[in-house]
Amino acid sequence: MPLDQSFVGRVYPPTPPYEVGREKIREFAEAVGDANPAYTDPEAAKAFGHPDVIAPPTFVFAIAFKAAGQVVDDPQLGLDYSRVVHGDQRFVHTRPVRAGDRLSVTTSIESVKSLAGNDVLEVRGEVYEESGEHVVTTYIKLVARAPEKES
Amino acid sequence: MAAVIAYDDVAVGTELPAQSFPVTRDTLVRYAGASGDFNPIHWNERFAREVGLPDVIAHGMFTMASAVRVVTDWTGDPGAVVEYGVRFTKPVVVPDDGTGALIEVSAKVAAKLDDAARTVRVDLTATSAGQKVLGMSRAVVRLA
C-alpha cells in the first residue's frame, strides 16, 4: 500500500541538542581520509574566518538521519524500513557546522511520492544551534522498493 | 582569509583537479565507527549477499564525503561549500581482495550563479569500476 500523501508537511518535535566536539570532527575527517587543517587545527580554521574548527560538509548527516528516525519509525506512516535505500542526499548550509555547536534538528516530511511501485519519501531536517541560529537544512530521500513478486 | 580561488578567475568549464579515492574494508569499518552507520551491508559479506548485493558496498555517505574533497581541496576553505547534493545511482562494491575499490572523481564549473555572492555551481562525476556511482552531483560554492 502506498504511503499516505496526507503526511506531507507533518513536523516532528525538535531533537535534544547534539554537542559537536573537536575530536568527533577529527575522527570523521580521518575516517574519510581528509587532511584539510580547517577540520583539526583551530588556528587554520580561524585563518579562514571560522571561530573554531569546522566539520566536513556531510558531517551533519549522522545527526539529521538519527532525527529522521522519528519519521521512519512513525507507526502511523508505516514505512517498511527493510526495503529502504538512500536515494538522494542534499545539504543547504547557512554556515558550516563547527566545534562547540549544540545542534537540534526539527524534522518534517517534505514529500511523499509513488514511482513505479516504489515509495519515495523526502525528509527535511532544519538544523539549528541552541542560540537559535540556523546552520543547515538537510534533505534525505528514502526509497522503499516495491515488494518483490514471487515468480 | 576567504577561499583561495577567486570568482573572477573561474569560467564555466573550468576543471577542478580530479582525484581518486581508494576504498578497502578497513576504510569502511573506520567510516562506520566515525559516522555511527553500522549497517552490516558495509562490512559483512555474508549479510550483503543475503540481501542480494554482489558483495560488501561502501556507505553512500562515504562516497559523498569523498567526492566533495575535490571541491574542498580546490577552495581550501571547506566552509565555501554552501550547497551539496547527490543521487546514489550505483553502489561502490568493495571486495576483500587486498585492493578494494577506487572512487574516481572529476568536477567542473557548470555555472556562475551570482556575481554579488560570488557563487558558482560545480558539477561532479564519480565513478567506480567504470560505473557512475553518483548522479545529479552538484555543489554550490562561494569563492573569494
Tab-separated table of C-alpha atoms in Angstrom:
chain	number	residue	atom	x	y	z
A	1	MET	CA	0.000	0.000	0.000
A	2	PRO	CA	1.490	3.378	-0.977
A	3	LEU	CA	2.340	5.858	1.748
A	4	ASP	CA	-0.358	8.364	2.633
A	5	GLN	CA	0.083	11.745	0.904
A	6	SER	CA	-1.594	13.495	3.832
A	7	PHE	CA	1.629	13.061	5.838
A	8	VAL	CA	3.354	15.722	3.719
A	9	GLY	CA	4.098	18.696	5.966
A	10	ARG	CA	3.985	16.710	9.187
A	11	VAL	CA	6.507	18.212	11.612
A	12	TYR	CA	8.168	16.224	14.396
A	13	PRO	CA	9.405	17.643	17.720
A	14	PRO	CA	12.958	19.074	17.764
A	15	THR	CA	15.645	16.688	18.971
A	16	PRO	CA	17.660	17.258	22.162
A	17	PRO	CA	20.883	19.143	21.331
A	18	TYR	CA	23.869	17.243	19.936
A	19	GLU	CA	27.112	18.853	21.050
A	20	VAL	CA	29.699	18.899	18.267
A	21	GLY	CA	33.148	18.114	19.647
A	22	ARG	CA	36.524	18.842	18.089
A	23	GLU	CA	37.628	15.238	18.482
A	24	LYS	CA	34.457	13.887	16.828
A	25	ILE	CA	35.139	16.141	13.842
A	26	ARG	CA	38.754	14.929	13.744
A	27	GLU	CA	37.609	11.293	13.874
A	28	PHE	CA	35.188	11.862	10.998
A	29	ALA	CA	37.744	13.729	8.873
A	30	GLU	CA	40.298	10.952	9.426
A	31	ALA	CA	37.708	8.317	8.501
A	32	VAL	CA	37.221	9.963	5.113
A	33	GLY	CA	40.978	10.498	4.783
A	34	ASP	CA	40.588	14.260	4.621
A	35	ALA	CA	43.601	16.160	5.961
A	36	ASN	CA	42.168	19.671	5.490
A	37	PRO	CA	43.523	21.583	8.519
A	38	ALA	CA	40.238	23.503	8.947
A	39	TYR	CA	38.869	20.284	10.493
A	40	THR	CA	41.581	19.786	13.097
A	41	ASP	CA	43.555	22.981	13.678
A	42	PRO	CA	41.642	25.876	15.295
A	43	GLU	CA	44.244	28.371	14.020
A	44	ALA	CA	43.863	27.143	10.444
A	45	ALA	CA	40.084	27.401	10.793
A	46	LYS	CA	40.430	30.950	12.143
A	47	ALA	CA	42.574	31.880	9.152
A	48	PHE	CA	39.527	31.007	7.001
A	49	GLY	CA	37.330	33.174	9.226
A	50	HIS	CA	35.753	30.437	11.363
A	51	PRO	CA	35.674	30.807	15.171
A	52	ASP	CA	36.694	27.152	15.701
A	53	VAL	CA	37.369	24.014	13.687
A	54	ILE	CA	34.583	23.273	11.236
A	55	ALA	CA	33.114	19.931	10.222
A	56	PRO	CA	33.203	18.457	6.700
A	57	PRO	CA	30.120	19.340	4.606
A	58	THR	CA	28.472	15.927	5.129
A	59	PHE	CA	29.289	15.529	8.842
A	60	VAL	CA	25.818	16.602	9.963
A	61	PHE	CA	24.185	13.671	8.170
A	62	ALA	CA	24.510	11.351	11.168
A	63	ILE	CA	22.673	13.847	13.371
A	64	ALA	CA	19.952	14.536	10.792
A	65	PHE	CA	19.487	10.850	9.982
A	66	LYS	CA	19.056	9.964	13.619
A	67	ALA	CA	16.412	12.680	13.866
A	68	ALA	CA	14.748	11.295	10.725
A	69	GLY	CA	14.229	8.094	12.710
A	70	GLN	CA	11.111	9.765	14.068
A	71	VAL	CA	9.622	9.568	10.572
A	72	VAL	CA	10.996	6.147	9.714
A	73	ASP	CA	9.598	4.726	12.949
A	74	ASP	CA	6.293	6.634	12.849
A	75	PRO	CA	3.779	3.769	13.138
A	76	GLN	CA	1.090	5.921	11.535
A	77	LEU	CA	3.196	6.415	8.393
A	78	GLY	CA	4.005	2.712	8.165
A	79	LEU	CA	7.266	2.783	6.194
A	80	ASP	CA	8.768	-0.694	5.693
A	81	TYR	CA	12.359	0.120	6.568
A	82	SER	CA	13.659	-3.300	5.498
A	83	ARG	CA	13.019	-2.231	1.890
A	84	VAL	CA	14.505	1.267	2.206
A	85	VAL	CA	17.581	2.532	0.368
A	86	HIS	CA	19.116	6.003	0.484
A	87	GLY	CA	18.162	7.624	-2.816
A	88	ASP	CA	19.333	11.236	-2.709
A	89	GLN	CA	21.064	13.454	-0.203
A	90	ARG	CA	21.364	17.225	-0.129
A	91	PHE	CA	22.685	19.845	2.297
A	92	VAL	CA	21.997	23.580	2.190
A	93	HIS	CA	24.293	25.402	4.590
A	94	THR	CA	23.686	28.772	6.193
A	95	ARG	CA	27.139	28.302	7.729
A	96	PRO	CA	29.451	25.342	8.372
A	97	VAL	CA	28.884	23.160	11.419
A	98	ARG	CA	31.657	23.863	13.926
A	99	ALA	CA	33.032	22.598	17.209
A	100	GLY	CA	31.010	23.801	20.168
A	101	ASP	CA	27.709	23.866	18.284
A	102	ARG	CA	24.768	22.401	20.145
A	103	LEU	CA	22.563	21.273	17.290
A	104	SER	CA	18.887	20.452	17.382
A	105	VAL	CA	17.023	19.059	14.373
A	106	THR	CA	13.407	19.701	13.505
A	107	THR	CA	12.332	17.027	11.060
A	108	SER	CA	9.419	17.239	8.672
A	109	ILE	CA	8.054	15.274	5.735
A	110	GLU	CA	8.878	17.240	2.601
A	111	SER	CA	7.237	14.972	0.036
A	112	VAL	CA	5.714	11.551	-0.451
A	113	LYS	CA	5.623	10.079	-3.939
A	114	SER	CA	4.942	6.758	-5.548
A	115	LEU	CA	7.163	5.986	-8.549
A	116	ALA	CA	6.960	2.668	-10.389
A	117	GLY	CA	5.595	0.977	-7.282
A	118	ASN	CA	8.326	2.414	-5.059
A	119	ASP	CA	7.555	4.785	-2.221
A	120	VAL	CA	9.793	7.857	-2.312
A	121	LEU	CA	9.889	9.804	0.926
A	122	GLU	CA	11.788	13.058	1.308
A	123	VAL	CA	12.578	14.086	4.872
A	124	ARG	CA	13.735	17.612	5.650
A	125	GLY	CA	15.805	18.457	8.704
A	126	GLU	CA	16.175	22.045	9.867
A	127	VAL	CA	19.311	22.149	11.990
A	128	TYR	CA	19.572	24.981	14.499
A	129	GLU	CA	22.211	25.945	17.022
A	130	GLU	CA	20.938	26.313	20.574
A	131	SER	CA	21.225	30.103	20.209
A	132	GLY	CA	18.502	29.918	17.568
A	133	GLU	CA	20.870	30.405	14.641
A	134	HIS	CA	20.057	28.333	11.551
A	135	VAL	CA	23.040	26.214	10.490
A	136	VAL	CA	21.981	23.810	7.741
A	137	THR	CA	18.976	22.207	6.097
A	138	THR	CA	19.262	18.537	5.166
A	139	TYR	CA	17.135	16.669	2.633
A	140	ILE	CA	17.189	12.886	2.894
A	141	LYS	CA	15.366	10.984	0.162
A	142	LEU	CA	14.491	7.416	1.072
A	143	VAL	CA	13.227	4.926	-1.481
A	144	ALA	CA	11.207	1.948	-0.264
A	145	ARG	CA	11.365	-0.594	-3.056
A	146	ALA	CA	8.165	-2.321	-4.047
A	147	PRO	CA	7.907	-5.816	-2.532
A	148	GLU	CA	9.308	-8.373	-4.977
A	149	LYS	CA	6.717	-10.557	-6.624
A	150	GLU	CA	7.157	-14.305	-6.326
A	151	SER	CA	7.988	-15.717	-9.725
B	1	MET	CA	41.077	34.796	4.722
B	2	ALA	CA	38.406	33.502	2.407
B	3	ALA	CA	38.573	30.793	-0.216
B	4	VAL	CA	41.754	30.951	-2.277
B	5	ILE	CA	40.040	30.546	-5.650
B	6	ALA	CA	38.743	33.894	-6.910
B	7	TYR	CA	35.324	34.098	-8.552
B	8	ASP	CA	36.731	36.303	-11.304
B	9	ASP	CA	39.373	33.704	-12.160
B	10	VAL	CA	36.965	30.875	-12.982
B	11	ALA	CA	34.762	30.394	-16.021
B	12	VAL	CA	32.078	27.932	-17.000
B	13	GLY	CA	34.013	24.807	-17.953
B	14	THR	CA	36.914	25.403	-15.543
B	15	GLU	CA	38.029	21.943	-14.432
B	16	LEU	CA	38.893	21.175	-10.818
B	17	PRO	CA	41.850	18.843	-10.204
B	18	ALA	CA	40.466	15.291	-10.407
B	19	GLN	CA	41.204	12.790	-7.637
B	20	SER	CA	40.911	9.064	-6.976
B	21	PHE	CA	39.992	7.674	-3.581
B	22	PRO	CA	40.862	4.069	-2.698
B	23	VAL	CA	38.354	2.206	-0.531
B	24	THR	CA	39.084	-1.013	1.338
B	25	ARG	CA	37.165	-2.910	4.011
B	26	ASP	CA	39.333	-1.154	6.569
B	27	THR	CA	38.119	2.210	5.222
B	28	LEU	CA	34.506	1.125	5.638
B	29	VAL	CA	34.960	-0.121	9.203
B	30	ARG	CA	36.583	3.186	10.088
B	31	TYR	CA	33.770	5.165	8.443
B	32	ALA	CA	31.147	3.017	10.185
B	33	GLY	CA	32.684	3.893	13.538
B	34	ALA	CA	33.054	7.590	12.843
B	35	SER	CA	29.590	8.018	11.319
B	36	GLY	CA	27.667	5.599	13.516
B	37	ASP	CA	26.306	3.756	10.461
B	38	PHE	CA	26.777	0.093	11.349
B	39	ASN	CA	24.541	-1.374	8.650
B	40	PRO	CA	26.100	-4.823	8.011
B	41	ILE	CA	25.914	-4.407	4.216
B	42	HIS	CA	29.004	-2.199	4.696
B	43	TRP	CA	31.157	-4.813	6.471
B	44	ASN	CA	29.534	-8.255	6.439
B	45	GLU	CA	29.885	-10.072	3.113
B	46	ARG	CA	27.535	-12.895	4.100
B	47	PHE	CA	24.809	-10.430	5.024
B	48	ALA	CA	25.364	-8.332	1.890
B	49	ARG	CA	24.945	-11.385	-0.352
B	50	GLU	CA	21.858	-12.500	1.562
B	51	VAL	CA	20.127	-9.217	0.710
B	52	GLY	CA	21.043	-9.552	-2.958
B	53	LEU	CA	24.180	-7.409	-3.209
B	54	PRO	CA	27.219	-8.686	-5.132
B	55	ASP	CA	29.496	-8.067	-2.122
B	56	VAL	CA	30.023	-5.536	0.679
B	57	ILE	CA	29.294	-1.996	-0.569
B	58	ALA	CA	30.615	1.355	0.588
B	59	HIS	CA	28.382	3.703	2.563
B	60	GLY	CA	26.755	6.113	0.104
B	61	MET	CA	27.629	8.868	2.550
B	62	PHE	CA	31.285	7.824	2.398
B	63	THR	CA	31.243	8.209	-1.377
B	64	MET	CA	29.503	11.567	-0.998
B	65	ALA	CA	32.078	12.732	1.563
B	66	SER	CA	34.967	11.587	-0.654
B	67	ALA	CA	33.651	13.234	-3.817
B	68	VAL	CA	33.304	16.672	-2.237
B	69	ARG	CA	37.003	16.629	-1.352
B	70	VAL	CA	37.647	17.536	-4.984
B	71	VAL	CA	35.764	20.756	-4.240
B	72	THR	CA	37.127	21.469	-0.753
B	73	ASP	CA	40.734	20.759	-1.786
B	74	TRP	CA	40.194	23.257	-4.628
B	75	THR	CA	38.727	26.027	-2.475
B	76	GLY	CA	40.971	25.413	0.533
B	77	ASP	CA	38.221	26.528	2.894
B	78	PRO	CA	35.638	23.727	3.207
B	79	GLY	CA	33.219	26.367	4.516
B	80	ALA	CA	32.982	27.638	0.929
B	81	VAL	CA	30.584	24.759	0.159
B	82	VAL	CA	27.119	26.275	0.550
B	83	GLU	CA	25.059	23.502	-1.012
B	84	TYR	CA	25.875	19.922	-1.898
B	85	GLY	CA	23.583	17.232	-3.234
B	86	VAL	CA	23.888	13.835	-4.881
B	87	ARG	CA	21.826	10.897	-6.097
B	88	PHE	CA	23.100	7.443	-5.240
B	89	THR	CA	22.878	5.654	-8.586
B	90	LYS	CA	25.060	2.544	-8.166
B	91	PRO	CA	26.786	1.063	-5.132
B	92	VAL	CA	30.579	1.077	-4.792
B	93	VAL	CA	31.363	-2.628	-4.436
B	94	VAL	CA	34.329	-3.273	-2.126
B	95	PRO	CA	35.804	-6.787	-2.427
B	96	ASP	CA	38.036	-8.208	0.311
B	97	ASP	CA	40.937	-8.818	-2.077
B	98	GLY	CA	43.593	-6.548	-0.589
B	99	THR	CA	42.903	-3.884	-3.210
B	100	GLY	CA	39.276	-2.919	-2.679
B	101	ALA	CA	37.684	-0.301	-4.907
B	102	LEU	CA	38.597	3.054	-6.355
B	103	ILE	CA	36.259	6.061	-6.489
B	104	GLU	CA	37.318	8.396	-9.318
B	105	VAL	CA	36.009	11.942	-9.129
B	106	SER	CA	36.185	14.786	-11.603
B	107	ALA	CA	34.437	18.142	-11.442
B	108	LYS	CA	33.995	21.336	-13.386
B	109	VAL	CA	32.357	24.708	-13.024
B	110	ALA	CA	28.936	24.362	-14.648
B	111	ALA	CA	27.532	27.846	-13.992
B	112	LYS	CA	28.391	31.183	-12.431
B	113	LEU	CA	25.327	31.791	-10.302
B	114	ASP	CA	25.605	35.156	-8.600
B	115	ASP	CA	28.229	37.848	-9.208
B	116	ALA	CA	27.449	39.581	-5.898
B	117	ALA	CA	27.526	36.434	-3.762
B	118	ARG	CA	30.428	35.045	-5.874
B	119	THR	CA	28.774	31.636	-6.069
B	120	VAL	CA	29.364	29.019	-8.734
B	121	ARG	CA	27.812	25.641	-9.369
B	122	VAL	CA	30.259	22.761	-9.616
B	123	ASP	CA	29.088	19.517	-11.221
B	124	LEU	CA	30.844	16.354	-10.094
B	125	THR	CA	31.243	12.978	-11.757
B	126	ALA	CA	32.047	9.958	-9.590
B	127	THR	CA	32.697	6.505	-10.995
B	128	SER	CA	33.875	3.172	-9.632
B	129	ALA	CA	34.768	0.152	-11.787
B	130	GLY	CA	33.549	2.113	-14.806
B	131	GLN	CA	30.082	2.697	-13.332
B	132	LYS	CA	28.677	6.090	-12.431
B	133	VAL	CA	28.066	5.881	-8.667
B	134	LEU	CA	26.692	9.377	-8.093
B	135	GLY	CA	24.165	11.210	-10.244
B	136	MET	CA	22.986	14.832	-10.110
B	137	SER	CA	26.067	15.517	-8.053
B	138	ARG	CA	26.295	19.269	-7.620
B	139	ALA	CA	27.787	21.751	-5.210
B	140	VAL	CA	27.209	25.462	-4.855
B	141	VAL	CA	30.451	27.083	-3.795
B	142	ARG	CA	31.181	30.618	-2.606
B	143	LEU	CA	34.504	31.831	-3.989
B	144	ALA	CA	36.737	34.709	-2.997
